PDB file of C-alpha atoms in Angstrom:
ATOM      1  CA  MET A   1       9.914 -12.104 -15.336  1.00 51.00           C
ATOM      2  CA  THR A   2      13.399 -12.897 -16.609  1.00 47.00           C
ATOM      3  CA  LYS A   3      16.030 -14.681 -14.532  1.00 51.00           C
ATOM      4  CA  HIS A   4      18.431 -11.849 -15.427  1.00 50.00           C
ATOM      5  CA  LEU A   5      16.128  -9.247 -13.814  1.00 49.00           C
ATOM      6  CA  LEU A   6      15.618 -11.388 -10.709  1.00 49.00           C
ATOM      7  CA  LYS A   7      19.387 -11.755 -10.315  1.00 51.00           C
ATOM      8  CA  GLN A   8      19.903  -7.993 -10.710  1.00 51.00           C
ATOM      9  CA  VAL A   9      17.242  -7.228  -8.107  1.00 48.00           C
ATOM     10  CA  GLU A  10      18.648  -9.752  -5.647  1.00 48.00           C
ATOM     11  CA  ASN A  11      22.124  -8.239  -6.011  1.00 50.00           C
ATOM     12  CA  LYS A  12      20.716  -4.741  -5.381  1.00 45.00           C
ATOM     13  CA  ARG A  13      18.886  -5.998  -2.298  1.00 44.00           C
ATOM     14  CA  ARG A  14      22.084  -7.465  -0.860  1.00 41.00           C
ATOM     15  CA  MET A  15      23.968  -4.227  -1.500  1.00 38.00           C
ATOM     16  CA  ALA A  16      21.207  -2.101   0.054  1.00 41.00           C
ATOM     17  CA  GLY A  17      20.820  -4.413   3.022  1.00 42.00           C
ATOM     18  CA  GLU A  18      17.710  -4.866   5.118  1.00 46.00           C
ATOM     19  CA  VAL A  19      15.790  -1.839   6.373  1.00 43.00           C
ATOM     20  CA  PRO A  20      17.392  -1.081   9.766  1.00 45.00           C
ATOM     21  CA  ALA A  21      15.343  -1.698  12.890  1.00 41.00           C
ATOM     22  CA  GLY A  22      13.550   1.472  13.923  1.00 45.00           C
ATOM     23  CA  GLU A  23      13.586   2.991  10.450  1.00 60.00           C
ATOM     24  CA  GLY A  24      10.201   3.935   9.050  1.00 80.00           C
ATOM     25  CA  GLN A  25       8.521   1.481   6.708  1.00 93.00           C
ATOM     26  CA  LEU A  26       7.631   2.831   3.267  1.00 95.00           C
ATOM     27  CA  TYR A  27       4.627   1.489   1.336  1.00 97.00           C
ATOM     28  CA  VAL A  28       3.486   2.289  -2.196  1.00 97.00           C
ATOM     29  CA  ARG A  29       0.224   1.921  -4.124  1.00 96.00           C
ATOM     30  CA  LEU A  30       0.293   0.593  -7.687  1.00 97.00           C
ATOM     31  CA  MET A  31      -2.364  -0.262 -10.249  1.00 97.00           C
ATOM     32  CA  ALA A  32      -1.884  -3.869 -11.334  1.00 97.00           C
ATOM     33  CA  GLY A  33      -1.271  -4.039 -15.065  1.00 97.00           C
ATOM     34  CA  ARG A  34      -0.087  -0.454 -15.610  1.00 96.00           C
ATOM     35  CA  PRO A  35       1.368  -0.079 -18.072  1.00 93.00           C
ATOM     36  CA  SER A  36       1.649  -3.889 -18.200  1.00 96.00           C
ATOM     37  CA  LEU A  37       1.741  -6.795 -15.755  1.00 96.00           C
ATOM     38  CA  LYS A  38       5.380  -7.335 -16.674  1.00 95.00           C
ATOM     39  CA  LEU A  39       6.281  -3.798 -15.590  1.00 95.00           C
ATOM     40  CA  THR A  40       4.173  -4.187 -12.435  1.00 97.00           C
ATOM     41  CA  GLY A  41       6.360  -7.148 -11.517  1.00 97.00           C
ATOM     42  CA  GLU A  42       9.549  -5.264 -12.324  1.00 96.00           C
ATOM     43  CA  LEU A  43       8.389  -2.311 -10.223  1.00 96.00           C
ATOM     44  CA  LEU A  44       7.606  -4.531  -7.242  1.00 97.00           C
ATOM     45  CA  LEU A  45      11.009  -6.189  -7.345  1.00 96.00           C
ATOM     46  CA  SER A  46      12.962  -2.986  -7.941  1.00 95.00           C
ATOM     47  CA  LEU A  47      11.100  -1.107  -5.196  1.00 96.00           C
ATOM     48  CA  GLN A  48      11.757  -4.007  -2.853  1.00 96.00           C
ATOM     49  CA  ALA A  49      15.465  -3.734  -3.661  1.00 95.00           C
ATOM     50  CA  ALA A  50      15.314   0.016  -2.947  1.00 95.00           C
ATOM     51  CA  GLY A  51      13.923  -0.618   0.550  1.00 94.00           C
ATOM     52  CA  VAL A  52      10.130  -0.507   0.212  1.00 96.00           C
ATOM     53  CA  ALA A  53       8.411  -2.540   2.931  1.00 96.00           C
ATOM     54  CA  GLY A  54       5.078  -3.176   1.218  1.00 97.00           C
ATOM     55  CA  ALA A  55       2.781  -2.428  -1.684  1.00 98.00           C
ATOM     56  CA  GLN A  56      -0.943  -1.949  -2.092  1.00 97.00           C
ATOM     57  CA  LEU A  57      -1.758  -3.519  -5.444  1.00 98.00           C
ATOM     58  CA  VAL A  58      -5.065  -2.276  -6.856  1.00 96.00           C
ATOM     59  CA  LEU A  59      -7.038  -4.796  -8.914  1.00 96.00           C
ATOM     60  CA  PRO A  60      -8.655  -2.878 -11.814  1.00 95.00           C
ATOM     61  CA  PHE A  61     -12.452  -2.910 -11.859  1.00 90.00           C
ATOM     62  CA  SER A  62     -14.813  -1.575 -14.526  1.00 86.00           C
ATOM     63  CA  ASP A  63     -17.176   0.193 -12.130  1.00 80.00           C
ATOM     64  CA  PRO A  64     -15.280   1.412  -9.049  1.00 74.00           C
ATOM     65  CA  MET A  65     -17.518   3.293  -6.619  1.00 69.00           C
ATOM     66  CA  ALA A  66     -16.412   6.838  -5.770  1.00 58.00           C
ATOM     67  CA  ALA A  67     -12.968   6.236  -7.254  1.00 62.00           C
ATOM     68  CA  ARG A  68     -10.765   9.279  -7.748  1.00 76.00           C
ATOM     69  CA  ALA A  69     -10.108  10.238 -11.361  1.00 84.00           C
ATOM     70  CA  LEU A  70      -6.529   8.953 -11.212  1.00 86.00           C
ATOM     71  CA  LEU A  71      -7.603   5.489 -10.041  1.00 87.00           C
ATOM     72  CA  GLN A  72     -10.417   5.373 -12.582  1.00 87.00           C
ATOM     73  CA  GLN A  73      -8.072   6.324 -15.409  1.00 90.00           C
ATOM     74  CA  ALA A  74      -5.399   3.826 -14.403  1.00 92.00           C
ATOM     75  CA  GLY A  75      -7.955   1.055 -13.869  1.00 92.00           C
ATOM     76  CA  ASP A  76      -9.609   1.621 -17.237  1.00 92.00           C
ATOM     77  CA  ALA A  77      -6.228   1.556 -18.965  1.00 94.00           C
ATOM     78  CA  ALA A  78      -5.226  -1.673 -17.195  1.00 95.00           C
ATOM     79  CA  LEU A  79      -8.469  -3.363 -18.220  1.00 94.00           C
ATOM     80  CA  ALA A  80      -8.048  -2.142 -21.798  1.00 95.00           C
ATOM     81  CA  THR A  81      -4.682  -3.917 -22.026  1.00 93.00           C
ATOM     82  CA  GLY A  82      -6.187  -7.184 -20.808  1.00 96.00           C
ATOM     83  CA  THR A  83      -5.347  -7.201 -17.084  1.00 97.00           C
ATOM     84  CA  THR A  84      -7.442  -9.766 -15.219  1.00 96.00           C
ATOM     85  CA  MET A  85      -7.665 -10.896 -11.605  1.00 96.00           C
ATOM     86  CA  GLU A  86      -6.240 -14.292 -12.514  1.00 96.00           C
ATOM     87  CA  GLY A  87      -3.428 -12.608 -14.416  1.00 97.00           C
ATOM     88  CA  VAL A  88      -2.495 -10.671 -11.265  1.00 98.00           C
ATOM     89  CA  PHE A  89      -2.575 -13.872  -9.212  1.00 98.00           C
ATOM     90  CA  GLU A  90      -0.318 -15.579 -11.757  1.00 98.00           C
ATOM     91  CA  LEU A  91       2.146 -12.670 -11.582  1.00 98.00           C
ATOM     92  CA  LEU A  92       2.312 -12.879  -7.784  1.00 98.00           C
ATOM     93  CA  GLU A  93       2.730 -16.646  -8.036  1.00 97.00           C
ATOM     94  CA  GLN A  94       5.727 -16.161 -10.342  1.00 96.00           C
ATOM     95  CA  LEU A  95       7.261 -13.703  -7.875  1.00 97.00           C
ATOM     96  CA  ARG A  96       6.428 -15.700  -4.749  1.00 95.00           C
ATOM     97  CA  GLU A  97       9.934 -16.995  -4.051  1.00 93.00           C
ATOM     98  CA  CYS A  98      11.688 -13.633  -4.403  1.00 95.00           C
ATOM     99  CA  LEU A  99       9.051 -11.097  -3.321  1.00 96.00           C
ATOM    100  CA  ARG A 100       9.479 -10.433   0.401  1.00 95.00           C
ATOM    101  CA  ILE A 101       7.564  -7.198   0.829  1.00 97.00           C
ATOM    102  CA  ARG A 102       4.060  -7.125   2.302  1.00 97.00           C
ATOM    103  CA  ILE A 103       1.427  -7.291  -0.443  1.00 98.00           C
ATOM    104  CA  THR A 104      -2.049  -5.863   0.110  1.00 98.00           C
ATOM    105  CA  LEU A 105      -4.653  -6.354  -2.606  1.00 98.00           C
ATOM    106  CA  VAL A 106      -7.107  -3.476  -3.045  1.00 96.00           C
ATOM    107  CA  VAL A 107     -10.364  -4.942  -4.364  1.00 95.00           C
ATOM    108  CA  TYR A 108     -14.082  -4.283  -4.836  1.00 94.00           C
ATOM    109  CA  MET A 109     -16.848  -6.579  -3.644  1.00 94.00           C
ATOM    110  CA  ASN A 110     -18.342  -7.398  -7.032  1.00 93.00           C
ATOM    111  CA  PRO A 111     -15.246  -9.102  -8.513  1.00 93.00           C
ATOM    112  CA  LEU A 112     -14.712 -10.849  -5.193  1.00 95.00           C
ATOM    113  CA  LEU A 113     -18.288 -12.160  -5.243  1.00 95.00           C
ATOM    114  CA  ASN A 114     -17.911 -13.340  -8.827  1.00 94.00           C
ATOM    115  CA  TYR A 115     -14.700 -15.210  -8.013  1.00 96.00           C
ATOM    116  CA  GLY A 116     -16.200 -16.742  -4.877  1.00 97.00           C
ATOM    117  CA  TYR A 117     -15.132 -15.893  -1.332  1.00 97.00           C
ATOM    118  CA  ALA A 118     -13.534 -19.235  -0.501  1.00 98.00           C
ATOM    119  CA  ALA A 119     -11.677 -19.506  -3.809  1.00 98.00           C
ATOM    120  CA  PHE A 120     -10.505 -15.877  -3.665  1.00 98.00           C
ATOM    121  CA  PHE A 121      -9.060 -16.073  -0.162  1.00 98.00           C
ATOM    122  CA  GLN A 122      -7.461 -19.431  -0.916  1.00 98.00           C
ATOM    123  CA  ARG A 123      -5.822 -17.995  -4.037  1.00 98.00           C
ATOM    124  CA  CYS A 124      -4.555 -15.006  -2.050  1.00 98.00           C
ATOM    125  CA  GLN A 125      -3.014 -17.377   0.472  1.00 98.00           C
ATOM    126  CA  GLN A 126      -1.361 -19.400  -2.294  1.00 97.00           C
ATOM    127  CA  VAL A 127       0.366 -16.394  -3.859  1.00 98.00           C
ATOM    128  CA  GLY A 128       1.479 -14.732  -0.622  1.00 97.00           C
ATOM    129  CA  VAL A 129      -1.010 -11.878  -0.197  1.00 98.00           C
ATOM    130  CA  ALA A 130      -0.913 -10.584   3.394  1.00 97.00           C
ATOM    131  CA  ASP A 131      -3.962  -8.271   3.487  1.00 97.00           C
ATOM    132  CA  LEU A 132      -7.095  -7.258   1.641  1.00 97.00           C
ATOM    133  CA  LEU A 133      -8.467  -3.745   1.476  1.00 96.00           C
ATOM    134  CA  VAL A 134     -12.073  -4.109   0.259  1.00 95.00           C
ATOM    135  CA  VAL A 135     -12.909  -0.579  -0.804  1.00 91.00           C
ATOM    136  CA  ASP A 136     -16.707  -0.786  -0.872  1.00 91.00           C
ATOM    137  CA  LEU A 137     -17.254  -3.205   2.022  1.00 92.00           C
ATOM    138  CA  PRO A 138     -19.302  -1.472   4.760  1.00 89.00           C
ATOM    139  CA  PHE A 139     -17.791  -1.962   8.190  1.00 86.00           C
ATOM    140  CA  GLU A 140     -21.042  -3.512   9.435  1.00 86.00           C
ATOM    141  CA  GLU A 141     -20.842  -6.224   6.748  1.00 91.00           C
ATOM    142  CA  ARG A 142     -17.227  -7.340   7.176  1.00 93.00           C
ATOM    143  CA  GLU A 143     -18.451 -10.280   9.299  1.00 94.00           C
ATOM    144  CA  GLU A 144     -19.406 -11.884   5.981  1.00 95.00           C
ATOM    145  CA  LEU A 145     -15.731 -12.215   5.040  1.00 97.00           C
ATOM    146  CA  LEU A 146     -14.200 -12.925   8.455  1.00 96.00           C
ATOM    147  CA  PRO A 147     -14.509 -16.739   8.328  1.00 97.00           C
ATOM    148  CA  TYR A 148     -12.569 -16.817   5.047  1.00 98.00           C
ATOM    149  CA  SER A 149     -10.018 -14.331   6.358  1.00 97.00           C
ATOM    150  CA  LYS A 150      -9.380 -16.376   9.499  1.00 97.00           C
ATOM    151  CA  ALA A 151      -9.195 -19.680   7.599  1.00 98.00           C
ATOM    152  CA  SER A 152      -6.665 -18.344   5.075  1.00 98.00           C
ATOM    153  CA  GLY A 153      -4.647 -16.025   7.318  1.00 97.00           C
ATOM    154  CA  VAL A 154      -5.225 -13.174   4.842  1.00 98.00           C
ATOM    155  CA  LYS A 155      -6.137 -10.172   6.993  1.00 97.00           C
ATOM    156  CA  LEU A 156      -8.822  -7.575   6.326  1.00 97.00           C
ATOM    157  CA  LEU A 157      -7.189  -4.173   6.514  1.00 96.00           C
ATOM    158  CA  THR A 158      -9.067  -1.648   8.646  1.00 94.00           C
ATOM    159  CA  THR A 159      -9.133   1.955   7.455  1.00 93.00           C
ATOM    160  CA  PHE A 160      -9.313   4.854   9.929  1.00 93.00           C
ATOM    161  CA  ALA A 161     -10.523   7.896   7.984  1.00 87.00           C
ATOM    162  CA  ILE A 162     -10.070  11.504   9.080  1.00 80.00           C
ATOM    163  CA  SER A 163     -13.729  12.024   8.121  1.00 75.00           C
ATOM    164  CA  GLN A 164     -15.044   9.373  10.571  1.00 75.00           C
ATOM    165  CA  PRO A 165     -13.487  10.005  14.003  1.00 71.00           C
ATOM    166  CA  GLN A 166     -16.683   8.906  15.770  1.00 76.00           C
ATOM    167  CA  ARG A 167     -16.157   5.237  14.804  1.00 86.00           C
ATOM    168  CA  LEU A 168     -12.688   4.723  16.251  1.00 91.00           C
ATOM    169  CA  GLN A 169     -13.609   2.287  19.027  1.00 91.00           C
ATOM    170  CA  ALA A 170     -15.553  -0.011  16.713  1.00 91.00           C
ATOM    171  CA  LEU A 171     -12.876   0.077  14.020  1.00 93.00           C
ATOM    172  CA  ALA A 172     -10.064  -0.517  16.503  1.00 94.00           C
ATOM    173  CA  GLY A 173     -11.803  -3.637  17.785  1.00 92.00           C
ATOM    174  CA  GLN A 174     -11.572  -5.203  14.310  1.00 91.00           C
ATOM    175  CA  ALA A 175      -8.131  -3.966  13.254  1.00 94.00           C
ATOM    176  CA  GLU A 176      -5.430  -6.524  12.511  1.00 93.00           C
ATOM    177  CA  GLY A 177      -2.054  -6.505  10.806  1.00 92.00           C
ATOM    178  CA  LEU A 178      -1.781  -2.747  10.321  1.00 94.00           C
ATOM    179  CA  ALA A 179      -3.896   0.229  11.354  1.00 95.00           C
ATOM    180  CA  TYR A 180      -4.252   2.256   8.161  1.00 95.00           C
ATOM    181  CA  ILE A 181      -4.968   5.968   8.597  1.00 93.00           C
ATOM    182  CA  THR A 182      -5.992   7.701   5.389  1.00 86.00           C
ATOM    183  CA  GLY A 183      -4.535  11.113   4.628  1.00 67.00           C
ATOM    184  CA  GLY A 184      -5.886  14.029   2.635  1.00 55.00           C
ATOM    185  CA  ASN A 185      -5.386  15.125  -0.946  1.00 54.00           C
ATOM    186  CA  ARG A 186      -6.533  18.725  -1.311  1.00 52.00           C
ATOM    187  CA  ARG A 187      -5.195  20.774   1.619  1.00 60.00           C
ATOM    188  CA  PRO A 188      -2.101  18.979   2.983  1.00 57.00           C
ATOM    189  CA  GLU A 189      -1.336  21.588   5.651  1.00 59.00           C
ATOM    190  CA  VAL A 190      -4.836  21.186   7.148  1.00 60.00           C
ATOM    191  CA  ASP A 191      -5.187  17.458   6.606  1.00 78.00           C
ATOM    192  CA  ARG A 192      -1.820  16.801   8.220  1.00 83.00           C
ATOM    193  CA  LYS A 193      -3.079  18.296  11.488  1.00 84.00           C
ATOM    194  CA  ARG A 194      -6.171  16.089  11.301  1.00 87.00           C
ATOM    195  CA  VAL A 195      -4.049  13.024  10.537  1.00 89.00           C
ATOM    196  CA  ASP A 196      -1.788  13.786  13.502  1.00 89.00           C
ATOM    197  CA  GLN A 197      -4.824  14.124  15.769  1.00 90.00           C
ATOM    198  CA  LEU A 198      -6.374  10.906  14.467  1.00 91.00           C
ATOM    199  CA  ALA A 199      -3.120   8.971  14.859  1.00 93.00           C
ATOM    200  CA  ALA A 200      -2.843  10.152  18.462  1.00 93.00           C
ATOM    201  CA  GLN A 201      -6.399   8.920  19.101  1.00 93.00           C
ATOM    202  CA  VAL A 202      -5.912   5.554  17.380  1.00 94.00           C
ATOM    203  CA  ARG A 203      -2.543   4.629  18.897  1.00 95.00           C
ATOM    204  CA  PRO A 204      -3.790   3.802  22.431  1.00 95.00           C
ATOM    205  CA  LEU A 205      -6.675   1.749  20.964  1.00 95.00           C
ATOM    206  CA  VAL A 206      -4.606  -0.704  18.912  1.00 95.00           C
ATOM    207  CA  GLN A 207      -1.460  -2.732  19.495  1.00 93.00           C
ATOM    208  CA  LEU A 208      -0.492  -2.441  15.841  1.00 95.00           C
ATOM    209  CA  PRO A 209       1.878  -0.390  13.671  1.00 94.00           C
ATOM    210  CA  LEU A 210       0.238   2.758  12.297  1.00 95.00           C
ATOM    211  CA  LEU A 211       0.367   3.121   8.515  1.00 95.00           C
ATOM    212  CA  ILE A 212      -0.154   6.784   7.551  1.00 94.00           C
ATOM    213  CA  GLY A 213      -1.557   7.446   4.081  1.00 92.00           C
ATOM    214  CA  TYR A 214      -0.333  10.492   2.171  1.00 91.00           C
ATOM    215  CA  GLY A 215      -2.101  11.504  -1.028  1.00 88.00           C
ATOM    216  CA  GLY A 216       0.066  14.425  -2.143  1.00 86.00           C
ATOM    217  CA  SER A 217       3.175  14.711  -4.300  1.00 84.00           C
ATOM    218  CA  SER A 218       5.796  16.409  -2.100  1.00 86.00           C
ATOM    219  CA  VAL A 219       8.653  14.416  -0.575  1.00 85.00           C
ATOM    220  CA  GLU A 220       8.964  16.915   2.266  1.00 86.00           C
ATOM    221  CA  GLU A 221       5.229  16.787   3.074  1.00 87.00           C
ATOM    222  CA  ALA A 222       5.268  12.997   2.890  1.00 88.00           C
ATOM    223  CA  VAL A 223       8.048  12.772   5.466  1.00 88.00           C
ATOM    224  CA  ALA A 224       6.195  15.243   7.711  1.00 87.00           C
ATOM    225  CA  TYR A 225       3.036  13.117   7.503  1.00 85.00           C
ATOM    226  CA  ALA A 226       5.006  10.009   8.431  1.00 86.00           C
ATOM    227  CA  GLN A 227       6.172  11.245  11.823  1.00 86.00           C
ATOM    228  CA  GLN A 228       3.097   9.962  13.681  1.00 86.00           C
ATOM    229  CA  GLY A 229       3.337   6.397  12.386  1.00 91.00           C
ATOM    230  CA  GLU A 230       5.607   3.430  11.866  1.00 93.00           C
ATOM    231  CA  GLY A 231       4.744   3.296   8.174  1.00 94.00           C
ATOM    232  CA  LEU A 232       4.029   5.742   5.342  1.00 94.00           C
ATOM    233  CA  LEU A 233       1.841   4.854   2.344  1.00 95.00           C
ATOM    234  CA  LEU A 234       2.174   6.960  -0.803  1.00 94.00           C
ATOM    235  CA  GLU A 235      -1.432   6.694  -1.936  1.00 92.00           C
ATOM    236  CA  ASN A 236      -1.205   8.473  -5.292  1.00 91.00           C
ATOM    237  CA  TYR A 237       2.398   9.286  -6.129  1.00 92.00           C
ATOM    238  CA  PHE A 238       3.333   6.048  -7.865  1.00 94.00           C
ATOM    239  CA  LEU A 239      -0.034   5.741  -9.566  1.00 94.00           C
ATOM    240  CA  GLU A 240       0.520   9.162 -11.128  1.00 94.00           C
ATOM    241  CA  LEU A 241       4.171   8.464 -11.911  1.00 95.00           C
ATOM    242  CA  VAL A 242       3.371   5.299 -13.872  1.00 95.00           C
ATOM    243  CA  GLU A 243       0.541   7.004 -15.767  1.00 94.00           C
ATOM    244  CA  ARG A 244       2.822   9.905 -16.646  1.00 94.00           C
ATOM    245  CA  ARG A 245       6.032   8.026 -17.436  1.00 94.00           C
ATOM    246  CA  GLY A 246       4.830   4.580 -18.477  1.00 93.00           C
ATOM    247  CA  SER A 247       7.662   2.080 -18.906  1.00 89.00           C
ATOM    248  CA  ARG A 248      10.174   4.838 -18.081  1.00 92.00           C
ATOM    249  CA  ALA A 249       8.871   5.127 -14.522  1.00 94.00           C
ATOM    250  CA  LEU A 250      11.104   2.411 -13.109  1.00 91.00           C
ATOM    251  CA  SER A 251      14.332   4.339 -12.467  1.00 91.00           C
ATOM    252  CA  GLU A 252      12.485   7.444 -11.257  1.00 93.00           C
ATOM    253  CA  ALA A 253      10.471   5.335  -8.805  1.00 94.00           C
ATOM    254  CA  VAL A 254      13.606   3.793  -7.308  1.00 93.00           C
ATOM    255  CA  THR A 255      15.282   7.205  -6.990  1.00 93.00           C
ATOM    256  CA  LEU A 256      12.211   8.588  -5.205  1.00 92.00           C
ATOM    257  CA  VAL A 257      12.193   5.729  -2.697  1.00 93.00           C
ATOM    258  CA  GLU A 258      15.866   6.240  -1.921  1.00 91.00           C
ATOM    259  CA  GLN A 259      15.300   9.993  -1.473  1.00 91.00           C
ATOM    260  CA  LEU A 260      12.317   9.431   0.819  1.00 91.00           C
ATOM    261  CA  ARG A 261      14.164   6.925   2.978  1.00 90.00           C
ATOM    262  CA  GLU A 262      17.105   9.292   3.345  1.00 90.00           C
ATOM    263  CA  ASN A 263      14.868  12.251   4.275  1.00 89.00           C
ATOM    264  CA  TRP A 264      12.935  10.097   6.728  1.00 88.00           C
ATOM    265  CA  ARG A 265      16.142   8.958   8.428  1.00 86.00           C
ATOM    266  CA  LYS A 266      17.238  12.584   8.820  1.00 87.00           C
ATOM    267  CA  GLU A 267      13.875  13.637  10.280  1.00 84.00           C
ATOM    268  CA  LYS A 268      13.870  10.769  12.760  1.00 80.00           C
ATOM    269  CA  SER A 269      17.423  11.629  13.794  1.00 82.00           C
ATOM    270  CA  LYS A 270      16.444  15.268  14.370  1.00 83.00           C
ATOM    271  CA  LYS A 271      13.435  14.212  16.419  1.00 76.00           C
ATOM    272  CA  GLN A 272      15.513  11.880  18.551  1.00 77.00           C
ATOM    273  CA  GLU A 273      18.070  14.619  19.210  1.00 80.00           C
ATOM    274  CA  LYS A 274      15.287  17.049  20.146  1.00 78.00           C
ATOM    275  CA  ASP A 275      13.605  14.509  22.463  1.00 77.00           C
ATOM    276  CA  SER A 276      16.897  13.814  24.228  1.00 77.00           C
ATOM    277  CA  LEU A 277      17.449  17.483  25.166  1.00 70.00           C
TER     278      LEU A 277
END
C-alpha cells in the first residue's frame, strides 16, 4: 500500500466526515485477494473513505461447503493468484493504523484447525479483526472456540437465518457484537417480508445492533431491506462487482456506496416524517 494512496484516502475521509449519529451503517462483503491483495487493501481504504462502517472479508478456501457459485468462483480465483491466510493477515497488519472500519473475517473450520485455534485468534487480535463468521461451525459446537474468542476479544458472529426461526432463543443467548440476519437471494419481494418478520422477532431478544443481509443487486431493494436494522450488509454485490470489473471496480464501488448512503438518508427522513404525523 503506497503512502500516496493512504494520504489520498485520509483526505477523502476528512472531506466526507464521520457517518452522522443515527445514520444507517453500511457493510460490504469482499473476497480477500480478488483480483489481488493490493486491490483488496485499496478497496477497504476507499470504501472506508466513502462512509462504509465495516467489511466482511472472506478468506478463500479450496473446499467451501455449500458455497454459492459466486463465492466458489471468487475463492478459486483468489487461491489461483496465490492468496494465503498469512498474506491476508499481513495486509491487515499493514493497514492497521489507518483502517478504522469493523473487519469481520469469514472463515471455514478446516483452515482454522490447520492454523491452530490459539494462534489464529491471537493473529486476528494483532491485526485488528473484530469478529469471526465461521461458516461451517455448527451452533452446538461453538463452545469449542469460545475460550479463544473471550481471551482475544475477537467475537464470534451469530447468524439468524430466515430458514431457522425455531432457534432464535438459543442463538440470541450467544449473540455478541452484532446480530446478523441473513437475507434472501432468489425472491427479494418474498424474502424481504420474512426478513422483516425475523428482525421483529430478534430485536427484543438481543441488546445489539441488527445487521440485515441483502443478497440482491438493486439499490432500491437494498435500502428497503435495511429499514428494520441499524446496519445493512451487501452480501453479494461487491463480490460480483469485483469479479466483473476487476481492477476497474474501485471507482464504481465508491459511487455505489455514496448512492446507497444518500438513498438510505432519504428513506430514514421519510420514515421519521411519517412517524411524526
